JSON list of C-alpha atoms in Angstrom, two decimals:
[
{"chain": "N", "resi": 811, "resn": "UNK", "atom": "CA", "xyz": [241.12, 221.81, 169.26]},
{"chain": "N", "resi": 812, "resn": "UNK", "atom": "CA", "xyz": [240.84, 221.12, 172.99]},
{"chain": "N", "resi": 813, "resn": "UNK", "atom": "CA", "xyz": [238.92, 217.97, 173.91]},
{"chain": "N", "resi": 814, "resn": "UNK", "atom": "CA", "xyz": [235.85, 218.81, 176.04]},
{"chain": "N", "resi": 815, "resn": "UNK", "atom": "CA", "xyz": [236.20, 217.77, 179.67]},
{"chain": "N", "resi": 816, "resn": "UNK", "atom": "CA", "xyz": [233.03, 215.66, 179.63]},
{"chain": "N", "resi": 817, "resn": "UNK", "atom": "CA", "xyz": [234.47, 213.68, 176.68]},
{"chain": "N", "resi": 818, "resn": "UNK", "atom": "CA", "xyz": [237.64, 213.03, 178.66]},
{"chain": "N", "resi": 819, "resn": "UNK", "atom": "CA", "xyz": [235.57, 211.75, 181.57]},
{"chain": "N", "resi": 820, "resn": "UNK", "atom": "CA", "xyz": [233.56, 209.50, 179.26]},
{"chain": "N", "resi": 821, "resn": "UNK", "atom": "CA", "xyz": [236.72, 208.06, 177.75]},
{"chain": "N", "resi": 822, "resn": "UNK", "atom": "CA", "xyz": [238.16, 207.43, 181.20]},
{"chain": "N", "resi": 823, "resn": "UNK", "atom": "CA", "xyz": [235.06, 205.49, 182.24]},
{"chain": "N", "resi": 824, "resn": "UNK", "atom": "CA", "xyz": [235.07, 203.48, 179.00]},
{"chain": "N", "resi": 825, "resn": "UNK", "atom": "CA", "xyz": [238.76, 202.67, 179.45]},
{"chain": "N", "resi": 826, "resn": "UNK", "atom": "CA", "xyz": [238.16, 201.42, 183.00]},
{"chain": "N", "resi": 827, "resn": "UNK", "atom": "CA", "xyz": [235.34, 199.18, 181.82]},
{"chain": "N", "resi": 828, "resn": "UNK", "atom": "CA", "xyz": [237.12, 197.80, 178.76]},
{"chain": "N", "resi": 829, "resn": "UNK", "atom": "CA", "xyz": [240.27, 197.09, 180.78]},
{"chain": "N", "resi": 830, "resn": "UNK", "atom": "CA", "xyz": [238.23, 194.94, 183.14]},
{"chain": "N", "resi": 831, "resn": "UNK", "atom": "CA", "xyz": [238.97, 197.11, 186.18]},
{"chain": "N", "resi": 832, "resn": "UNK", "atom": "CA", "xyz": [235.27, 197.98, 186.36]},
{"chain": "N", "resi": 833, "resn": "UNK", "atom": "CA", "xyz": [233.17, 194.89, 185.62]},
{"chain": "N", "resi": 834, "resn": "UNK", "atom": "CA", "xyz": [229.44, 194.58, 185.10]},
{"chain": "N", "resi": 835, "resn": "UNK", "atom": "CA", "xyz": [227.39, 196.01, 187.99]},
{"chain": "N", "resi": 836, "resn": "UNK", "atom": "CA", "xyz": [230.41, 197.82, 189.50]},
{"chain": "N", "resi": 837, "resn": "UNK", "atom": "CA", "xyz": [229.58, 201.16, 191.07]},
{"chain": "N", "resi": 838, "resn": "UNK", "atom": "CA", "xyz": [231.25, 204.07, 189.32]},
{"chain": "N", "resi": 839, "resn": "UNK", "atom": "CA", "xyz": [232.34, 207.34, 190.96]},
{"chain": "N", "resi": 840, "resn": "UNK", "atom": "CA", "xyz": [229.64, 209.88, 191.72]},
{"chain": "N", "resi": 841, "resn": "UNK", "atom": "CA", "xyz": [229.21, 213.23, 189.99]},
{"chain": "N", "resi": 842, "resn": "UNK", "atom": "CA", "xyz": [230.94, 214.93, 192.91]},
{"chain": "N", "resi": 843, "resn": "UNK", "atom": "CA", "xyz": [233.85, 212.49, 192.86]},
{"chain": "N", "resi": 844, "resn": "UNK", "atom": "CA", "xyz": [234.34, 212.85, 189.10]},
{"chain": "N", "resi": 845, "resn": "UNK", "atom": "CA", "xyz": [234.06, 216.62, 189.33]},
{"chain": "N", "resi": 846, "resn": "UNK", "atom": "CA", "xyz": [236.81, 216.68, 191.95]},
{"chain": "N", "resi": 847, "resn": "UNK", "atom": "CA", "xyz": [239.01, 214.13, 190.12]},
{"chain": "N", "resi": 848, "resn": "UNK", "atom": "CA", "xyz": [238.90, 216.01, 186.79]},
{"chain": "N", "resi": 849, "resn": "UNK", "atom": "CA", "xyz": [238.61, 219.55, 188.23]},
{"chain": "N", "resi": 850, "resn": "UNK", "atom": "CA", "xyz": [235.33, 220.27, 186.48]},
{"chain": "N", "resi": 851, "resn": "UNK", "atom": "CA", "xyz": [231.86, 221.37, 187.47]},
{"chain": "N", "resi": 852, "resn": "UNK", "atom": "CA", "xyz": [229.32, 218.88, 188.71]},
{"chain": "N", "resi": 853, "resn": "UNK", "atom": "CA", "xyz": [227.22, 219.67, 185.63]},
{"chain": "N", "resi": 854, "resn": "UNK", "atom": "CA", "xyz": [230.08, 218.54, 183.35]},
{"chain": "N", "resi": 855, "resn": "UNK", "atom": "CA", "xyz": [230.45, 215.28, 185.27]},
{"chain": "N", "resi": 856, "resn": "UNK", "atom": "CA", "xyz": [226.68, 214.77, 185.15]},
{"chain": "N", "resi": 857, "resn": "UNK", "atom": "CA", "xyz": [226.70, 215.18, 181.36]},
{"chain": "N", "resi": 858, "resn": "UNK", "atom": "CA", "xyz": [229.36, 212.48, 180.97]},
{"chain": "N", "resi": 859, "resn": "UNK", "atom": "CA", "xyz": [227.41, 210.03, 183.12]},
{"chain": "N", "resi": 860, "resn": "UNK", "atom": "CA", "xyz": [224.13, 210.87, 181.44]},
{"chain": "N", "resi": 861, "resn": "UNK", "atom": "CA", "xyz": [225.45, 210.35, 177.90]},
{"chain": "N", "resi": 862, "resn": "UNK", "atom": "CA", "xyz": [226.99, 206.97, 178.81]},
{"chain": "N", "resi": 863, "resn": "UNK", "atom": "CA", "xyz": [223.71, 206.00, 180.44]},
{"chain": "N", "resi": 864, "resn": "UNK", "atom": "CA", "xyz": [221.81, 206.91, 177.26]},
{"chain": "N", "resi": 865, "resn": "UNK", "atom": "CA", "xyz": [224.27, 204.78, 175.27]},
{"chain": "N", "resi": 866, "resn": "UNK", "atom": "CA", "xyz": [223.54, 201.81, 177.54]},
{"chain": "N", "resi": 867, "resn": "UNK", "atom": "CA", "xyz": [227.01, 201.58, 179.08]},
{"chain": "N", "resi": 868, "resn": "UNK", "atom": "CA", "xyz": [225.88, 202.72, 182.53]},
{"chain": "N", "resi": 869, "resn": "UNK", "atom": "CA", "xyz": [222.73, 202.37, 184.61]},
{"chain": "N", "resi": 870, "resn": "UNK", "atom": "CA", "xyz": [221.70, 205.07, 187.08]},
{"chain": "N", "resi": 871, "resn": "UNK", "atom": "CA", "xyz": [219.63, 204.17, 190.14]},
{"chain": "N", "resi": 872, "resn": "UNK", "atom": "CA", "xyz": [218.16, 207.03, 192.14]},
{"chain": "N", "resi": 873, "resn": "UNK", "atom": "CA", "xyz": [219.47, 206.99, 195.68]},
{"chain": "N", "resi": 874, "resn": "UNK", "atom": "CA", "xyz": [221.92, 204.16, 194.97]},
{"chain": "N", "resi": 875, "resn": "UNK", "atom": "CA", "xyz": [224.31, 205.59, 192.40]},
{"chain": "N", "resi": 876, "resn": "UNK", "atom": "CA", "xyz": [225.57, 204.76, 188.92]},
{"chain": "N", "resi": 877, "resn": "UNK", "atom": "CA", "xyz": [226.68, 201.29, 187.87]},
{"chain": "N", "resi": 878, "resn": "UNK", "atom": "CA", "xyz": [228.26, 199.53, 184.90]},
{"chain": "N", "resi": 879, "resn": "UNK", "atom": "CA", "xyz": [225.44, 198.05, 182.84]},
{"chain": "N", "resi": 880, "resn": "UNK", "atom": "CA", "xyz": [225.05, 194.47, 181.73]},
{"chain": "N", "resi": 881, "resn": "UNK", "atom": "CA", "xyz": [226.40, 194.30, 178.18]},
{"chain": "N", "resi": 882, "resn": "UNK", "atom": "CA", "xyz": [223.34, 193.47, 176.11]},
{"chain": "N", "resi": 883, "resn": "UNK", "atom": "CA", "xyz": [221.30, 194.90, 173.32]},
{"chain": "N", "resi": 884, "resn": "UNK", "atom": "CA", "xyz": [218.95, 197.73, 174.17]},
{"chain": "N", "resi": 885, "resn": "UNK", "atom": "CA", "xyz": [216.45, 196.27, 171.71]},
{"chain": "N", "resi": 886, "resn": "UNK", "atom": "CA", "xyz": [213.15, 195.27, 173.28]},
{"chain": "N", "resi": 887, "resn": "UNK", "atom": "CA", "xyz": [212.92, 192.30, 170.94]},
{"chain": "N", "resi": 888, "resn": "UNK", "atom": "CA", "xyz": [216.27, 190.59, 171.19]},
{"chain": "N", "resi": 889, "resn": "UNK", "atom": "CA", "xyz": [218.87, 190.08, 173.85]},
{"chain": "N", "resi": 890, "resn": "UNK", "atom": "CA", "xyz": [222.34, 189.28, 172.58]},
{"chain": "N", "resi": 891, "resn": "UNK", "atom": "CA", "xyz": [223.47, 185.88, 173.76]},
{"chain": "N", "resi": 892, "resn": "UNK", "atom": "CA", "xyz": [225.97, 183.35, 172.54]},
{"chain": "N", "resi": 893, "resn": "UNK", "atom": "CA", "xyz": [224.39, 180.73, 170.28]},
{"chain": "N", "resi": 894, "resn": "UNK", "atom": "CA", "xyz": [226.61, 178.00, 171.77]},
{"chain": "N", "resi": 895, "resn": "UNK", "atom": "CA", "xyz": [225.22, 178.77, 175.23]},
{"chain": "N", "resi": 896, "resn": "UNK", "atom": "CA", "xyz": [221.64, 178.78, 173.96]},
{"chain": "N", "resi": 897, "resn": "UNK", "atom": "CA", "xyz": [222.05, 175.36, 172.42]},
{"chain": "N", "resi": 898, "resn": "UNK", "atom": "CA", "xyz": [223.65, 174.00, 175.57]},
{"chain": "N", "resi": 899, "resn": "UNK", "atom": "CA", "xyz": [220.77, 175.32, 177.70]},
{"chain": "N", "resi": 900, "resn": "UNK", "atom": "CA", "xyz": [218.40, 173.23, 175.59]},
{"chain": "N", "resi": 901, "resn": "UNK", "atom": "CA", "xyz": [220.47, 170.15, 176.43]},
{"chain": "N", "resi": 902, "resn": "UNK", "atom": "CA", "xyz": [222.01, 169.86, 172.97]},
{"chain": "N", "resi": 903, "resn": "UNK", "atom": "CA", "xyz": [225.56, 170.08, 171.65]},
{"chain": "N", "resi": 904, "resn": "UNK", "atom": "CA", "xyz": [226.97, 172.94, 169.63]},
{"chain": "N", "resi": 905, "resn": "UNK", "atom": "CA", "xyz": [229.77, 172.75, 167.13]},
{"chain": "N", "resi": 906, "resn": "UNK", "atom": "CA", "xyz": [230.80, 174.97, 164.26]},
{"chain": "N", "resi": 907, "resn": "UNK", "atom": "CA", "xyz": [232.50, 174.86, 160.88]},
{"chain": "N", "resi": 908, "resn": "UNK", "atom": "CA", "xyz": [234.59, 177.86, 159.85]},
{"chain": "N", "resi": 909, "resn": "UNK", "atom": "CA", "xyz": [233.90, 178.37, 156.16]},
{"chain": "N", "resi": 910, "resn": "UNK", "atom": "CA", "xyz": [235.75, 181.63, 155.52]},
{"chain": "N", "resi": 911, "resn": "UNK", "atom": "CA", "xyz": [238.01, 184.00, 157.46]},
{"chain": "N", "resi": 912, "resn": "UNK", "atom": "CA", "xyz": [239.71, 186.73, 155.45]},
{"chain": "N", "resi": 913, "resn": "UNK", "atom": "CA", "xyz": [240.27, 190.41, 154.81]},
{"chain": "N", "resi": 914, "resn": "UNK", "atom": "CA", "xyz": [238.08, 191.95, 152.11]},
{"chain": "N", "resi": 915, "resn": "UNK", "atom": "CA", "xyz": [237.84, 195.36, 150.43]},
{"chain": "N", "resi": 916, "resn": "UNK", "atom": "CA", "xyz": [235.06, 197.42, 151.91]},
{"chain": "N", "resi": 917, "resn": "UNK", "atom": "CA", "xyz": [232.00, 198.08, 149.76]},
{"chain": "N", "resi": 918, "resn": "UNK", "atom": "CA", "xyz": [230.30, 201.46, 149.73]},
{"chain": "N", "resi": 919, "resn": "UNK", "atom": "CA", "xyz": [227.42, 200.11, 151.81]},
{"chain": "N", "resi": 920, "resn": "UNK", "atom": "CA", "xyz": [229.72, 198.39, 154.32]},
{"chain": "N", "resi": 921, "resn": "UNK", "atom": "CA", "xyz": [231.85, 201.53, 154.69]},
{"chain": "N", "resi": 922, "resn": "UNK", "atom": "CA", "xyz": [228.72, 203.36, 155.83]},
{"chain": "N", "resi": 923, "resn": "UNK", "atom": "CA", "xyz": [227.48, 200.57, 158.12]},
{"chain": "N", "resi": 924, "resn": "UNK", "atom": "CA", "xyz": [230.86, 200.08, 159.82]},
{"chain": "N", "resi": 925, "resn": "UNK", "atom": "CA", "xyz": [231.76, 203.78, 159.78]},
{"chain": "N", "resi": 926, "resn": "UNK", "atom": "CA", "xyz": [235.07, 203.17, 158.01]},
{"chain": "N", "resi": 927, "resn": "UNK", "atom": "CA", "xyz": [236.76, 204.90, 155.10]},
{"chain": "N", "resi": 928, "resn": "UNK", "atom": "CA", "xyz": [235.95, 203.68, 151.54]},
{"chain": "N", "resi": 929, "resn": "UNK", "atom": "CA", "xyz": [239.56, 202.58, 150.93]},
{"chain": "N", "resi": 930, "resn": "UNK", "atom": "CA", "xyz": [239.86, 200.53, 154.15]},
{"chain": "N", "resi": 931, "resn": "UNK", "atom": "CA", "xyz": [239.89, 196.75, 154.46]},
{"chain": "N", "resi": 932, "resn": "UNK", "atom": "CA", "xyz": [237.47, 194.94, 156.76]},
{"chain": "N", "resi": 933, "resn": "UNK", "atom": "CA", "xyz": [237.51, 191.40, 158.08]},
{"chain": "N", "resi": 934, "resn": "UNK", "atom": "CA", "xyz": [234.94, 188.79, 157.01]},
{"chain": "N", "resi": 935, "resn": "UNK", "atom": "CA", "xyz": [234.05, 185.52, 158.69]},
{"chain": "N", "resi": 936, "resn": "UNK", "atom": "CA", "xyz": [231.57, 182.85, 157.70]},
{"chain": "N", "resi": 937, "resn": "UNK", "atom": "CA", "xyz": [230.70, 180.28, 160.34]},
{"chain": "N", "resi": 938, "resn": "UNK", "atom": "CA", "xyz": [228.12, 177.49, 160.16]},
{"chain": "N", "resi": 939, "resn": "UNK", "atom": "CA", "xyz": [226.64, 176.59, 163.55]},
{"chain": "N", "resi": 940, "resn": "UNK", "atom": "CA", "xyz": [225.21, 173.16, 164.34]},
{"chain": "N", "resi": 941, "resn": "UNK", "atom": "CA", "xyz": [222.78, 171.99, 166.99]},
{"chain": "N", "resi": 942, "resn": "UNK", "atom": "CA", "xyz": [223.72, 168.36, 167.53]},
{"chain": "N", "resi": 943, "resn": "UNK", "atom": "CA", "xyz": [224.26, 167.28, 163.91]},
{"chain": "N", "resi": 944, "resn": "UNK", "atom": "CA", "xyz": [221.82, 169.72, 162.27]},
{"chain": "N", "resi": 945, "resn": "UNK", "atom": "CA", "xyz": [222.94, 173.04, 160.72]},
{"chain": "N", "resi": 946, "resn": "UNK", "atom": "CA", "xyz": [221.01, 175.72, 162.58]},
{"chain": "N", "resi": 947, "resn": "UNK", "atom": "CA", "xyz": [222.55, 179.04, 161.58]},
{"chain": "N", "resi": 948, "resn": "UNK", "atom": "CA", "xyz": [224.88, 180.56, 158.99]},
{"chain": "N", "resi": 949, "resn": "UNK", "atom": "CA", "xyz": [226.72, 183.51, 160.51]},
{"chain": "N", "resi": 950, "resn": "UNK", "atom": "CA", "xyz": [228.26, 185.98, 158.08]},
{"chain": "N", "resi": 951, "resn": "UNK", "atom": "CA", "xyz": [230.09, 188.77, 159.86]},
{"chain": "N", "resi": 952, "resn": "UNK", "atom": "CA", "xyz": [231.91, 191.91, 158.71]},
{"chain": "N", "resi": 953, "resn": "UNK", "atom": "CA", "xyz": [234.26, 193.32, 161.36]},
{"chain": "N", "resi": 954, "resn": "UNK", "atom": "CA", "xyz": [235.94, 196.70, 161.79]},
{"chain": "N", "resi": 955, "resn": "UNK", "atom": "CA", "xyz": [239.61, 195.78, 161.43]},
{"chain": "N", "resi": 956, "resn": "UNK", "atom": "CA", "xyz": [240.85, 198.87, 163.27]},
{"chain": "N", "resi": 957, "resn": "UNK", "atom": "CA", "xyz": [238.92, 197.98, 166.42]},
{"chain": "N", "resi": 958, "resn": "UNK", "atom": "CA", "xyz": [239.62, 194.22, 166.38]},
{"chain": "N", "resi": 959, "resn": "UNK", "atom": "CA", "xyz": [243.03, 193.81, 164.69]},
{"chain": "N", "resi": 960, "resn": "UNK", "atom": "CA", "xyz": [243.57, 190.15, 165.71]},
{"chain": "N", "resi": 961, "resn": "UNK", "atom": "CA", "xyz": [240.23, 188.86, 164.43]},
{"chain": "N", "resi": 962, "resn": "UNK", "atom": "CA", "xyz": [241.78, 186.84, 161.59]},
{"chain": "N", "resi": 963, "resn": "UNK", "atom": "CA", "xyz": [244.04, 184.97, 164.03]},
{"chain": "N", "resi": 964, "resn": "UNK", "atom": "CA", "xyz": [241.14, 183.26, 165.79]},
{"chain": "N", "resi": 965, "resn": "UNK", "atom": "CA", "xyz": [239.76, 179.74, 165.40]},
{"chain": "N", "resi": 966, "resn": "UNK", "atom": "CA", "xyz": [236.00, 180.07, 165.36]},
{"chain": "N", "resi": 967, "resn": "UNK", "atom": "CA", "xyz": [235.46, 176.34, 165.73]},
{"chain": "N", "resi": 968, "resn": "UNK", "atom": "CA", "xyz": [236.79, 176.76, 169.28]},
{"chain": "N", "resi": 969, "resn": "UNK", "atom": "CA", "xyz": [235.23, 180.10, 170.22]},
{"chain": "N", "resi": 970, "resn": "UNK", "atom": "CA", "xyz": [232.28, 181.84, 168.58]},
{"chain": "N", "resi": 971, "resn": "UNK", "atom": "CA", "xyz": [232.78, 185.29, 167.03]},
{"chain": "N", "resi": 972, "resn": "UNK", "atom": "CA", "xyz": [230.33, 186.67, 169.58]},
{"chain": "N", "resi": 973, "resn": "UNK", "atom": "CA", "xyz": [232.36, 185.31, 172.50]},
{"chain": "N", "resi": 974, "resn": "UNK", "atom": "CA", "xyz": [235.58, 186.72, 171.10]},
{"chain": "N", "resi": 975, "resn": "UNK", "atom": "CA", "xyz": [234.17, 190.17, 170.32]},
{"chain": "N", "resi": 976, "resn": "UNK", "atom": "CA", "xyz": [232.50, 190.41, 173.73]},
{"chain": "N", "resi": 977, "resn": "UNK", "atom": "CA", "xyz": [235.97, 190.24, 175.29]},
{"chain": "N", "resi": 978, "resn": "UNK", "atom": "CA", "xyz": [237.95, 192.28, 172.76]},
{"chain": "N", "resi": 979, "resn": "UNK", "atom": "CA", "xyz": [235.36, 195.00, 172.13]},
{"chain": "N", "resi": 980, "resn": "UNK", "atom": "CA", "xyz": [232.68, 194.86, 174.86]},
{"chain": "N", "resi": 981, "resn": "UNK", "atom": "CA", "xyz": [229.29, 195.71, 173.43]},
{"chain": "N", "resi": 982, "resn": "UNK", "atom": "CA", "xyz": [227.51, 198.87, 174.48]},
{"chain": "N", "resi": 983, "resn": "UNK", "atom": "CA", "xyz": [224.77, 199.01, 171.86]},
{"chain": "N", "resi": 984, "resn": "UNK", "atom": "CA", "xyz": [223.13, 197.00, 169.08]},
{"chain": "N", "resi": 985, "resn": "UNK", "atom": "CA", "xyz": [220.48, 197.34, 166.41]},
{"chain": "N", "resi": 986, "resn": "UNK", "atom": "CA", "xyz": [218.55, 194.49, 164.78]},
{"chain": "N", "resi": 987, "resn": "UNK", "atom": "CA", "xyz": [216.62, 193.99, 161.57]},
{"chain": "N", "resi": 988, "resn": "UNK", "atom": "CA", "xyz": [214.56, 190.80, 161.38]},
{"chain": "N", "resi": 989, "resn": "UNK", "atom": "CA", "xyz": [212.89, 189.47, 158.26]},
{"chain": "N", "resi": 990, "resn": "UNK", "atom": "CA", "xyz": [211.76, 186.31, 156.51]},
{"chain": "N", "resi": 991, "resn": "UNK", "atom": "CA", "xyz": [213.81, 185.59, 153.39]},
{"chain": "N", "resi": 992, "resn": "UNK", "atom": "CA", "xyz": [214.40, 182.99, 150.72]},
{"chain": "N", "resi": 993, "resn": "UNK", "atom": "CA", "xyz": [218.12, 182.30, 150.94]},
{"chain": "N", "resi": 994, "resn": "UNK", "atom": "CA", "xyz": [220.41, 181.94, 147.96]},
{"chain": "N", "resi": 995, "resn": "UNK", "atom": "CA", "xyz": [221.49, 178.54, 146.64]},
{"chain": "N", "resi": 996, "resn": "UNK", "atom": "CA", "xyz": [224.79, 178.47, 148.53]},
{"chain": "N", "resi": 997, "resn": "UNK", "atom": "CA", "xyz": [223.18, 179.30, 151.88]},
{"chain": "N", "resi": 998, "resn": "UNK", "atom": "CA", "xyz": [220.43, 176.72, 151.36]},
{"chain": "N", "resi": 999, "resn": "UNK", "atom": "CA", "xyz": [223.04, 174.07, 150.62]},
{"chain": "N", "resi": 1000, "resn": "UNK", "atom": "CA", "xyz": [224.93, 174.87, 153.83]},
{"chain": "N", "resi": 1001, "resn": "UNK", "atom": "CA", "xyz": [221.73, 174.80, 155.88]},
{"chain": "N", "resi": 1002, "resn": "UNK", "atom": "CA", "xyz": [220.56, 171.59, 154.15]},
{"chain": "N", "resi": 1003, "resn": "UNK", "atom": "CA", "xyz": [217.23, 173.04, 153.06]},
{"chain": "N", "resi": 1004, "resn": "UNK", "atom": "CA", "xyz": [215.36, 173.54, 149.79]},
{"chain": "N", "resi": 1005, "resn": "UNK", "atom": "CA", "xyz": [215.42, 176.98, 148.16]},
{"chain": "N", "resi": 1006, "resn": "UNK", "atom": "CA", "xyz": [211.67, 177.22, 148.67]},
{"chain": "N", "resi": 1007, "resn": "UNK", "atom": "CA", "xyz": [212.10, 176.92, 152.45]},
{"chain": "N", "resi": 1008, "resn": "UNK", "atom": "CA", "xyz": [211.68, 180.29, 154.20]},
{"chain": "N", "resi": 1009, "resn": "UNK", "atom": "CA", "xyz": [214.50, 181.42, 156.48]},
{"chain": "N", "resi": 1010, "resn": "UNK", "atom": "CA", "xyz": [214.64, 183.79, 159.41]},
{"chain": "N", "resi": 1011, "resn": "UNK", "atom": "CA", "xyz": [217.38, 186.37, 158.93]},
{"chain": "N", "resi": 1012, "resn": "UNK", "atom": "CA", "xyz": [218.66, 188.79, 161.55]},
{"chain": "N", "resi": 1013, "resn": "UNK", "atom": "CA", "xyz": [221.00, 191.63, 160.64]},
{"chain": "N", "resi": 1014, "resn": "UNK", "atom": "CA", "xyz": [222.73, 192.88, 163.77]},
{"chain": "N", "resi": 1015, "resn": "UNK", "atom": "CA", "xyz": [225.05, 195.88, 164.02]},
{"chain": "N", "resi": 1016, "resn": "UNK", "atom": "CA", "xyz": [227.02, 196.21, 167.26]},
{"chain": "N", "resi": 1017, "resn": "UNK", "atom": "CA", "xyz": [228.98, 199.04, 168.88]},
{"chain": "N", "resi": 1018, "resn": "UNK", "atom": "CA", "xyz": [231.62, 199.33, 171.57]},
{"chain": "N", "resi": 1019, "resn": "UNK", "atom": "CA", "xyz": [232.58, 202.63, 173.17]},
{"chain": "N", "resi": 1020, "resn": "UNK", "atom": "CA", "xyz": [235.12, 203.05, 170.33]},
{"chain": "N", "resi": 1021, "resn": "UNK", "atom": "CA", "xyz": [232.65, 202.80, 167.46]},
{"chain": "N", "resi": 1022, "resn": "UNK", "atom": "CA", "xyz": [230.88, 200.28, 165.23]},
{"chain": "N", "resi": 1023, "resn": "UNK", "atom": "CA", "xyz": [232.42, 196.83, 165.75]},
{"chain": "N", "resi": 1024, "resn": "UNK", "atom": "CA", "xyz": [230.62, 194.51, 163.37]},
{"chain": "N", "resi": 1025, "resn": "UNK", "atom": "CA", "xyz": [227.68, 193.73, 161.13]},
{"chain": "N", "resi": 1026, "resn": "UNK", "atom": "CA", "xyz": [226.44, 190.16, 161.44]},
{"chain": "N", "resi": 1027, "resn": "UNK", "atom": "CA", "xyz": [223.99, 188.50, 159.06]},
{"chain": "N", "resi": 1028, "resn": "UNK", "atom": "CA", "xyz": [222.46, 185.47, 160.80]},
{"chain": "N", "resi": 1029, "resn": "UNK", "atom": "CA", "xyz": [220.38, 183.14, 158.63]},
{"chain": "N", "resi": 1030, "resn": "UNK", "atom": "CA", "xyz": [218.47, 180.15, 160.00]},
{"chain": "N", "resi": 1031, "resn": "UNK", "atom": "CA", "xyz": [215.89, 177.70, 158.63]},
{"chain": "N", "resi": 1032, "resn": "UNK", "atom": "CA", "xyz": [212.47, 179.07, 159.53]},
{"chain": "N", "resi": 1033, "resn": "UNK", "atom": "CA", "xyz": [211.14, 175.70, 160.64]},
{"chain": "N", "resi": 1034, "resn": "UNK", "atom": "CA", "xyz": [214.04, 175.10, 163.04]},
{"chain": "N", "resi": 1035, "resn": "UNK", "atom": "CA", "xyz": [214.50, 178.52, 164.60]},
{"chain": "N", "resi": 1036, "resn": "UNK", "atom": "CA", "xyz": [212.36, 181.10, 166.33]},
{"chain": "N", "resi": 1037, "resn": "UNK", "atom": "CA", "xyz": [212.66, 184.25, 168.42]},
{"chain": "N", "resi": 1038, "resn": "UNK", "atom": "CA", "xyz": [211.22, 184.45, 171.89]},
{"chain": "N", "resi": 1039, "resn": "UNK", "atom": "CA", "xyz": [211.64, 182.81, 175.25]},
{"chain": "N", "resi": 1040, "resn": "UNK", "atom": "CA", "xyz": [213.20, 179.67, 173.79]},
{"chain": "N", "resi": 1041, "resn": "UNK", "atom": "CA", "xyz": [216.01, 181.45, 171.97]},
{"chain": "N", "resi": 1042, "resn": "UNK", "atom": "CA", "xyz": [217.56, 184.88, 172.06]},
{"chain": "N", "resi": 1043, "resn": "UNK", "atom": "CA", "xyz": [220.91, 185.57, 170.51]}
]
């Protein structure tokens, strides 16, 4: 089956962005320029740009052109930021303990969420983040091994998973689920709270242009953590 021309154009643009040749806010070629470069109609080039704009990878400004978007969640509630940076902005120190880093068989649910085959292996990391000396967040993350093959080689006490993935698989899209939960005994012990203490839990699924990258489950003590202008992650 022949690959549609607009798909080829989309892949070319994604490759240029992920290689770093086109950075955030860079102007991308116009419809006319793409049409000439790939020997297609202007309508085909327009479709490629429009679909990448709808996915959040590009931003179109009437009269100015099309630009590489800032890589952040399209959610109106949360903007994806690095927790280490957020803590530093508040004048505090961040450090992390890497609790687990391994390959695991994919469950039926995880196969659906990560868009992988049922017999594939995925990577799993468990990192406990501290603000000064207080545990502030348990990050449990399942990662698509095909898209980030060197994930298990990293030291997440030196770099956060978010920092690493932002470089290796630049984010184009994210979804969030936020709820109040009572964490299990193990999580409460890591966060140094009682099991009766409510927690804020965010489940975040992220995409790059190549597909679903990861599912992160972020659990924080409710009395220490809040969403809004003081903290986005």
